[in-house]
Amino acid sequence: MTCIVLTSALSLGQLCRVSVNQSIRSTGMGLSCVKELQHRTLSCFAQNQSGVLKHTHKHTEGSTGGWSQTTLSNERRTVVGGGTRGLFGRGGGGDQPKQTLEDVARRIRERDHCRIVVMAGAGISTPSGIPDFRSPGSGLYDNLQQYDLPYAEAIFEINYFHHNPKPFFALAKELYPGNYQPNATHYFVRLLQDKGQLLRMYTQNIDGLERMAGISPSKLVEAHGTFSMATCTVCRREYPGEDLRADIMSGTVPKCSACKGIIKPNIVFFGEELPHNFLLYLTDFPLADLLLVMGTSLEVQPFAGLVGAVRGSVSRLLINRDPVGPFSGGALRHNDVAELGDVVGGVRKLTDVLGWTQEMEALMAADRKKQQSPVCHLLGHLRNGT
């Protein structure tokens, strides 16, 4: 494997930024060129990253990679890492001291970690009442039989959408932003942002709860898309997501006012290219000084592969129901920490150790009060057509 040797993380970040900017500006250079881009700039990246910039999925019989609110255990387990070599440097040998949740919290509190990258999946949204996709019996995929789909994942496949968009819009009515409220996991990330310690949050979720919690769009990479914008599938005219709400809530497939084509929310379907700002990972992950992974099965590529893109000297903290990805096998680094069990419970434990509990509760209470104001109630009724 050929690696580019750089003298500092900053020079690596500068190189990445030049490459990202060039790719975005260059006419006709879309996300499909990332394989070449990676080999030119970050050829040390894991092999399963190369050339994978479309939303892909795998079906594993009996897989339980999703999240079920009813099956989450209150049991808490903290697992510390082993001693394998890191991707961008030495991840630590077996003789190096193992990191703990308290160690990570101390460095956050003392602002040694000021470029924190967060990766999040459906497990941070199920505590808000949103059903996940894969949990047997309770996941969305298991409850889609009423739509007579050839297989559950077809509801998010672009070719099937062009054939029959009604199942997706029936699901969109359930998932549309505004139906659910953020929880402690979202507000913890908001606190990181407010304290100037959040570099970026990469989320697999399409529910919009990160935005509702006050996380700035500039700090968000919604890897699987967003309902905040929509695009006509024929003439490519763009629409604000709110313009589709009335149709979606009434069970009507939204149509373009210009050409009568179907308007599709900017959700990334299997077979579609990821959002352009996903390329920010080329800059963000080499610059990160802490990676926080929450509520994800790390099964969907290329999102799942990002966990290996931080430097080997960077601590990775997993707050999850189960060990996943490198946390589940022999690829643990000495500075990896896994806080296993209920995701919200894990976040609250970290918040307690940090001494931020009172601050986070005040933030959540202020947001709840704002959402319960008469103006917000009126807007909610108008949005739902009631």
Protein backbone atom coordinates (compact mmCIF):
# COMPACT_ATOMS: atom_id res chain seq x y z
CA MET A 1 0.00 0.00 0.00
CA THR A 2 1.37 3.43 -0.93
CA CYS A 3 0.90 6.16 1.67
CA ILE A 4 1.41 9.89 1.39
CA VAL A 5 3.69 11.05 4.20
CA LEU A 6 2.79 14.42 5.66
CA THR A 7 4.43 16.35 8.45
CA SER A 8 1.27 17.28 10.35
CA ALA A 9 -2.48 16.76 10.57
CA LEU A 10 -2.90 20.30 9.30
CA SER A 11 -1.03 19.63 6.09
CA LEU A 12 -3.16 16.52 5.62
CA GLY A 13 -6.29 18.58 6.16
CA GLN A 14 -5.09 21.22 3.72
CA LEU A 15 -4.42 18.58 1.08
CA CYS A 16 -7.84 17.04 1.63
CA ARG A 17 -9.54 20.42 1.45
CA VAL A 18 -7.91 21.26 -1.87
CA SER A 19 -9.00 17.93 -3.30
CA VAL A 20 -12.57 18.27 -2.01
CA ASN A 21 -12.91 21.82 -3.33
CA GLN A 22 -11.53 20.80 -6.71
CA SER A 23 -13.95 17.90 -6.96
CA ILE A 24 -16.95 20.04 -6.06
CA ARG A 25 -16.02 22.84 -8.43
CA SER A 26 -15.01 20.71 -11.38
CA THR A 27 -17.70 20.35 -14.03
CA GLY A 28 -18.84 16.79 -14.44
CA MET A 29 -16.85 15.50 -11.49
CA GLY A 30 -19.42 13.89 -9.24
CA LEU A 31 -19.18 11.60 -6.27
CA SER A 32 -18.34 8.62 -8.45
CA CYS A 33 -14.80 9.96 -8.80
CA VAL A 34 -14.00 9.48 -5.12
CA LYS A 35 -12.02 6.27 -5.73
CA GLU A 36 -9.45 8.18 -7.75
CA LEU A 37 -9.63 11.08 -5.29
CA GLN A 38 -8.91 8.82 -2.35
CA HIS A 39 -5.97 7.12 -4.06
CA ARG A 40 -4.50 10.55 -4.88
CA THR A 41 -4.85 12.05 -1.40
CA LEU A 42 -5.63 9.50 1.27
CA SER A 43 -4.36 6.21 -0.07
CA CYS A 44 -3.91 5.00 3.50
CA PHE A 45 -7.72 4.74 3.85
CA ALA A 46 -9.26 1.34 4.49
CA GLN A 47 -9.79 -0.72 1.37
CA ASN A 48 -13.53 -0.96 1.83
CA GLN A 49 -13.74 2.83 1.51
CA SER A 50 -12.42 2.98 -2.03
CA GLY A 51 -14.94 3.71 -4.73
CA VAL A 52 -18.01 3.34 -2.51
CA LEU A 53 -19.96 6.57 -2.63
CA LYS A 54 -23.39 5.20 -3.32
CA HIS A 55 -25.82 4.20 -0.63
CA THR A 56 -25.55 0.42 -0.52
CA HIS A 57 -27.03 -2.21 1.72
CA LYS A 58 -26.57 -5.87 2.42
CA HIS A 59 -29.18 -8.35 3.55
CA THR A 60 -28.04 -10.78 6.20
CA GLU A 61 -30.49 -13.47 7.16
CA GLY A 62 -31.41 -13.15 10.79
CA SER A 63 -29.64 -9.80 11.11
CA THR A 64 -30.47 -7.79 14.20
CA GLY A 65 -28.49 -4.72 13.30
CA GLY A 66 -31.39 -2.35 13.95
CA TRP A 67 -32.68 -0.85 17.14
CA SER A 68 -35.79 -1.61 19.11
CA GLN A 69 -36.90 0.66 21.89
CA THR A 70 -38.63 -2.22 23.66
CA THR A 71 -35.56 -4.48 23.71
CA LEU A 72 -33.03 -1.99 25.03
CA SER A 73 -31.57 -3.12 28.33
CA ASN A 74 -30.77 -0.89 31.29
CA GLU A 75 -27.61 -2.89 31.82
CA ARG A 76 -24.50 -0.80 31.28
CA ARG A 77 -21.17 -2.20 30.23
CA THR A 78 -17.96 -0.30 29.58
CA VAL A 79 -15.44 -1.99 27.30
CA VAL A 80 -11.95 -0.61 26.72
CA GLY A 81 -9.79 -1.25 23.72
CA GLY A 82 -7.04 -3.63 22.84
CA GLY A 83 -3.84 -2.80 21.05
CA THR A 84 -4.01 -2.95 17.27
CA ARG A 85 -2.22 -0.66 14.87
CA GLY A 86 -4.24 2.36 13.73
CA LEU A 87 -4.97 3.42 10.19
CA PHE A 88 -3.05 6.72 10.16
CA GLY A 89 -0.47 5.87 12.75
CA ARG A 90 0.12 3.68 15.75
CA GLY A 91 -3.15 2.76 17.38
CA GLY A 92 -1.19 1.59 20.39
CA GLY A 93 0.45 -1.59 21.47
CA GLY A 94 -0.69 -3.87 24.25
CA ASP A 95 1.65 -2.10 26.70
CA GLN A 96 -0.16 1.24 26.40
CA PRO A 97 -2.70 2.15 29.10
CA LYS A 98 -6.33 1.45 28.23
CA GLN A 99 -8.67 4.42 28.01
CA THR A 100 -11.89 4.73 30.02
CA LEU A 101 -15.06 6.79 29.69
CA GLU A 102 -13.75 8.99 32.50
CA ASP A 103 -10.54 9.62 30.55
CA VAL A 104 -12.49 10.71 27.48
CA ALA A 105 -14.80 12.91 29.58
CA ARG A 106 -11.84 14.59 31.29
CA ARG A 107 -10.28 15.51 27.95
CA ILE A 108 -13.59 16.88 26.66
CA ARG A 109 -14.09 18.90 29.86
CA GLU A 110 -10.54 20.26 29.72
CA ARG A 111 -11.04 21.09 26.01
CA ASP A 112 -8.27 18.77 24.84
CA HIS A 113 -10.91 17.56 22.38
CA CYS A 114 -12.09 20.54 20.33
CA ARG A 115 -12.55 18.86 16.94
CA ILE A 116 -15.06 16.15 17.81
CA VAL A 117 -16.71 14.20 15.00
CA VAL A 118 -19.98 12.40 15.78
CA MET A 119 -21.36 9.44 13.82
CA ALA A 120 -24.99 8.56 14.59
CA GLY A 121 -27.62 6.10 13.40
CA ALA A 122 -31.20 5.09 14.10
CA GLY A 123 -30.42 4.11 17.69
CA ILE A 124 -30.40 7.77 18.74
CA SER A 125 -33.90 8.28 17.28
CA THR A 126 -35.78 5.24 18.60
CA PRO A 127 -35.93 6.76 22.12
CA SER A 128 -37.96 9.58 20.53
CA GLY A 129 -40.51 6.99 19.38
CA ILE A 130 -39.34 6.62 15.79
CA PRO A 131 -39.31 2.96 14.73
CA ASP A 132 -36.00 1.71 13.40
CA PHE A 133 -35.56 -0.14 10.14
CA ARG A 134 -34.15 -3.57 10.93
CA SER A 135 -35.23 -4.86 14.35
CA PRO A 136 -37.18 -8.12 13.88
CA GLY A 137 -40.87 -7.66 14.62
CA SER A 138 -40.74 -3.95 15.39
CA GLY A 139 -38.58 -2.44 12.64
CA LEU A 140 -40.03 -0.55 9.70
CA TYR A 141 -38.90 -3.20 7.23
CA ASP A 142 -40.91 -5.84 9.09
CA ASN A 143 -44.03 -3.66 9.05
CA LEU A 144 -44.14 -2.90 5.33
CA GLN A 145 -46.01 -5.99 4.20
CA GLN A 146 -49.20 -3.97 3.70
CA TYR A 147 -47.58 -2.29 0.69
CA ASP A 148 -47.07 -5.58 -1.18
CA LEU A 149 -43.40 -4.84 -1.77
CA PRO A 150 -41.28 -7.45 -3.58
CA TYR A 151 -38.91 -7.15 -0.55
CA ALA A 152 -38.79 -4.64 2.28
CA GLU A 153 -35.73 -2.67 1.12
CA ALA A 154 -37.49 -1.90 -2.19
CA ILE A 155 -39.21 1.02 -0.50
CA PHE A 156 -35.85 2.83 -0.58
CA GLU A 157 -34.70 1.68 -4.03
CA ILE A 158 -34.82 4.37 -6.69
CA ASN A 159 -35.92 2.06 -9.51
CA TYR A 160 -38.86 0.80 -7.47
CA PHE A 161 -39.75 4.39 -6.51
CA HIS A 162 -40.06 5.32 -10.19
CA HIS A 163 -42.29 2.28 -10.65
CA ASN A 164 -44.46 2.85 -7.58
CA PRO A 165 -43.85 5.89 -5.30
CA LYS A 166 -46.90 5.36 -3.06
CA PRO A 167 -45.27 3.06 -0.46
CA PHE A 168 -42.46 5.55 0.13
CA PHE A 169 -44.83 8.47 0.62
CA ALA A 170 -46.94 6.42 3.04
CA LEU A 171 -43.78 5.84 5.05
CA ALA A 172 -42.77 9.50 4.67
CA LYS A 173 -46.02 10.53 6.37
CA GLU A 174 -44.88 8.59 9.45
CA LEU A 175 -41.30 9.85 9.41
CA TYR A 176 -41.86 13.47 8.35
CA PRO A 177 -40.10 16.03 10.56
CA GLY A 178 -42.33 17.50 13.24
CA ASN A 179 -43.97 14.24 14.29
CA TYR A 180 -41.31 13.50 16.91
CA GLN A 181 -39.09 15.42 19.33
CA PRO A 182 -35.32 15.27 19.93
CA ASN A 183 -33.97 13.49 22.99
CA ALA A 184 -30.87 13.72 25.20
CA THR A 185 -28.55 12.29 22.53
CA HIS A 186 -29.38 15.12 20.12
CA TYR A 187 -29.04 17.78 22.81
CA PHE A 188 -25.68 16.41 23.91
CA VAL A 189 -24.37 17.02 20.38
CA ARG A 190 -25.99 20.46 20.51
CA LEU A 191 -24.01 21.16 23.69
CA LEU A 192 -20.78 20.15 21.95
CA GLN A 193 -21.68 22.60 19.19
CA ASP A 194 -22.52 25.43 21.61
CA LYS A 195 -19.23 24.90 23.42
CA GLY A 196 -17.31 25.11 20.14
CA GLN A 197 -16.10 21.50 20.31
CA LEU A 198 -18.13 19.92 17.50
CA LEU A 199 -16.33 19.66 14.18
CA ARG A 200 -19.15 17.83 12.41
CA MET A 201 -22.00 15.40 12.97
CA TYR A 202 -22.49 12.64 10.40
CA THR A 203 -25.95 11.13 10.70
CA GLN A 204 -27.68 8.27 8.91
CA ASN A 205 -31.07 9.54 10.07
CA ILE A 206 -33.64 11.26 7.87
CA ASP A 207 -35.98 12.33 10.68
CA GLY A 208 -34.59 15.86 11.07
CA LEU A 209 -34.27 15.61 14.86
CA GLU A 210 -30.71 16.97 14.74
CA ARG A 211 -31.96 20.19 13.15
CA MET A 212 -34.86 20.38 15.59
CA ALA A 213 -32.39 20.18 18.48
CA GLY A 214 -30.66 23.27 17.10
CA ILE A 215 -27.64 21.68 15.44
CA SER A 216 -26.60 23.98 12.61
CA PRO A 217 -26.92 22.63 9.04
CA SER A 218 -23.30 23.70 8.53
CA LYS A 219 -22.31 21.24 11.27
CA LEU A 220 -24.41 18.42 9.80
CA VAL A 221 -23.71 15.86 7.12
CA GLU A 222 -27.00 14.04 6.56
CA ALA A 223 -25.42 11.10 4.81
CA HIS A 224 -28.71 9.51 3.78
CA GLY A 225 -30.42 12.75 2.85
CA THR A 226 -33.01 15.07 4.32
CA PHE A 227 -36.66 16.06 4.07
CA SER A 228 -35.67 19.72 4.28
CA MET A 229 -35.43 19.96 0.47
CA ALA A 230 -37.03 18.08 -2.42
CA THR A 231 -36.45 17.78 -6.16
CA CYS A 232 -38.68 17.06 -9.15
CA THR A 233 -37.62 13.74 -10.63
CA VAL A 234 -38.29 15.04 -14.17
CA CYS A 235 -37.27 18.70 -14.52
CA ARG A 236 -35.05 18.80 -11.37
CA ARG A 237 -36.79 21.87 -9.96
CA GLU A 238 -36.08 22.23 -6.25
CA TYR A 239 -38.68 22.77 -3.52
CA PRO A 240 -38.48 23.46 0.22
CA GLY A 241 -39.51 20.37 2.14
CA GLU A 242 -42.36 22.23 3.80
CA ASP A 243 -44.01 22.65 0.38
CA LEU A 244 -44.61 18.89 0.31
CA ARG A 245 -46.04 18.54 3.82
CA ALA A 246 -49.72 19.07 2.97
CA ASP A 247 -49.66 16.52 0.14
CA ILE A 248 -47.72 13.94 2.14
CA MET A 249 -49.96 14.28 5.20
CA SER A 250 -53.07 13.88 3.04
CA GLY A 251 -51.70 10.77 1.33
CA THR A 252 -51.19 12.46 -2.04
CA VAL A 253 -48.08 11.95 -4.16
CA PRO A 254 -46.63 15.49 -4.60
CA LYS A 255 -46.36 16.71 -8.21
CA CYS A 256 -44.23 19.44 -9.74
CA SER A 257 -46.12 22.64 -10.53
CA ALA A 258 -43.98 23.13 -13.66
CA CYS A 259 -43.95 19.73 -15.35
CA LYS A 260 -46.25 17.54 -13.19
CA GLY A 261 -43.39 15.14 -12.46
CA ILE A 262 -43.17 13.48 -9.05
CA ILE A 263 -41.37 15.53 -6.41
CA LYS A 264 -39.07 13.38 -4.30
CA PRO A 265 -37.65 14.52 -0.95
CA ASN A 266 -33.87 14.64 -1.01
CA ILE A 267 -33.61 11.28 0.75
CA VAL A 268 -30.77 9.11 -0.57
CA PHE A 269 -32.16 5.86 -1.96
CA PHE A 270 -30.16 2.72 -2.55
CA GLY A 271 -28.47 3.23 -5.92
CA GLU A 272 -28.30 7.03 -5.61
CA GLU A 273 -25.21 9.13 -5.02
CA LEU A 274 -24.63 10.50 -1.55
CA PRO A 275 -24.91 14.25 -0.85
CA HIS A 276 -21.94 16.28 -2.04
CA ASN A 277 -21.08 17.41 1.47
CA PHE A 278 -20.38 13.78 2.39
CA LEU A 279 -16.98 14.47 0.81
CA LEU A 280 -16.21 16.63 3.84
CA TYR A 281 -15.15 13.42 5.56
CA LEU A 282 -11.90 13.67 3.58
CA THR A 283 -11.09 16.77 5.63
CA ASP A 284 -12.99 16.15 8.86
CA PHE A 285 -11.83 12.69 9.86
CA PRO A 286 -8.07 13.30 9.51
CA LEU A 287 -8.49 16.49 11.60
CA ALA A 288 -10.74 14.95 14.28
CA ASP A 289 -9.31 14.61 17.80
CA LEU A 290 -12.21 12.43 19.07
CA LEU A 291 -14.73 10.20 17.28
CA LEU A 292 -18.05 9.61 19.03
CA VAL A 293 -20.17 6.80 17.53
CA MET A 294 -23.78 6.42 18.73
CA GLY A 295 -26.76 4.24 17.92
CA THR A 296 -25.63 2.59 14.71
CA SER A 297 -25.20 -0.97 13.50
CA LEU A 298 -22.37 0.12 11.16
CA GLU A 299 -23.79 -2.08 8.40
CA VAL A 300 -24.60 0.38 5.61
CA GLN A 301 -21.71 1.50 3.40
CA PRO A 302 -20.00 3.83 2.86
CA PHE A 303 -21.09 5.39 6.18
CA ALA A 304 -19.97 2.38 8.20
CA GLY A 305 -16.41 2.55 6.87
CA LEU A 306 -15.84 6.06 8.20
CA VAL A 307 -15.19 4.70 11.68
CA GLY A 308 -11.74 3.63 10.48
CA ALA A 309 -10.87 6.97 8.89
CA VAL A 310 -9.61 8.79 11.97
CA ARG A 311 -5.93 8.72 12.90
CA GLY A 312 -4.78 5.83 15.05
CA SER A 313 -3.89 8.19 17.90
CA VAL A 314 -7.50 9.45 18.10
CA SER A 315 -9.81 7.97 20.72
CA ARG A 316 -13.05 6.40 19.50
CA LEU A 317 -15.98 6.28 21.93
CA LEU A 318 -18.91 3.97 21.11
CA ILE A 319 -22.21 4.52 22.92
CA ASN A 320 -24.39 1.71 21.64
CA ARG A 321 -26.63 -1.17 22.54
CA ASP A 322 -24.13 -3.70 21.18
CA PRO A 323 -20.51 -3.73 20.05
CA VAL A 324 -20.36 -3.10 16.29
CA GLY A 325 -17.77 -2.71 13.56
CA PRO A 326 -14.21 -2.63 14.92
CA PHE A 327 -15.61 -2.63 18.48
CA SER A 328 -17.02 -6.13 17.99
CA GLY A 329 -13.89 -7.95 16.84
CA GLY A 330 -10.16 -7.91 17.17
CA ALA A 331 -9.64 -4.45 15.66
CA LEU A 332 -9.88 -2.53 18.93
CA ARG A 333 -7.27 0.12 19.57
CA HIS A 334 -5.89 0.82 23.04
CA ASN A 335 -7.75 4.15 23.05
CA ASP A 336 -11.16 2.74 22.05
CA VAL A 337 -13.94 2.82 24.65
CA ALA A 338 -17.37 1.19 24.31
CA GLU A 339 -20.22 2.17 26.65
CA LEU A 340 -22.78 -0.56 25.96
CA GLY A 341 -26.49 -0.65 26.78
CA ASP A 342 -29.25 1.91 26.40
CA VAL A 343 -27.97 4.74 24.20
CA VAL A 344 -29.69 7.57 26.07
CA GLY A 345 -28.47 6.07 29.34
CA GLY A 346 -24.92 6.03 28.00
CA VAL A 347 -25.12 9.66 26.90
CA ARG A 348 -26.55 10.69 30.26
CA LYS A 349 -23.72 8.85 32.02
CA LEU A 350 -21.16 10.73 29.91
CA THR A 351 -23.00 14.00 30.60
CA ASP A 352 -22.91 13.29 34.36
CA VAL A 353 -19.17 12.55 34.30
CA LEU A 354 -18.62 15.78 32.37
CA GLY A 355 -20.67 17.76 34.91
CA TRP A 356 -22.97 19.01 32.15
CA THR A 357 -26.26 17.47 33.31
CA GLN A 358 -27.80 20.65 34.69
CA GLU A 359 -26.81 22.59 31.60
CA MET A 360 -28.31 19.99 29.26
CA GLU A 361 -31.54 19.73 31.24
CA ALA A 362 -31.92 23.52 31.08
CA LEU A 363 -31.35 23.46 27.32
CA MET A 364 -33.94 20.71 26.82
CA ALA A 365 -36.47 22.46 29.06
CA ALA A 366 -36.05 25.74 27.17
CA ASP A 367 -36.62 23.98 23.86
CA ARG A 368 -39.71 22.15 25.17
CA LYS A 369 -41.15 25.42 26.40
CA LYS A 370 -40.50 27.01 23.02
CA GLN A 371 -42.20 24.12 21.21
CA GLN A 372 -45.24 24.34 23.50
CA SER A 373 -45.82 28.04 22.85
CA PRO A 374 -49.17 29.03 21.26
CA VAL A 375 -47.41 30.12 18.08
CA CYS A 376 -45.73 26.72 17.72
CA HIS A 377 -49.04 24.96 18.35
CA LEU A 378 -50.67 27.07 15.62
CA LEU A 379 -47.85 26.35 13.19
CA GLY A 380 -48.14 22.66 13.99
CA HIS A 381 -51.85 22.65 13.19
CA LEU A 382 -51.24 24.55 9.96
CA ARG A 383 -48.51 22.10 8.94
CA ASN A 384 -50.79 19.12 9.56
CA GLY A 385 -53.74 20.75 7.81
CA THR A 386 -55.91 20.68 10.94
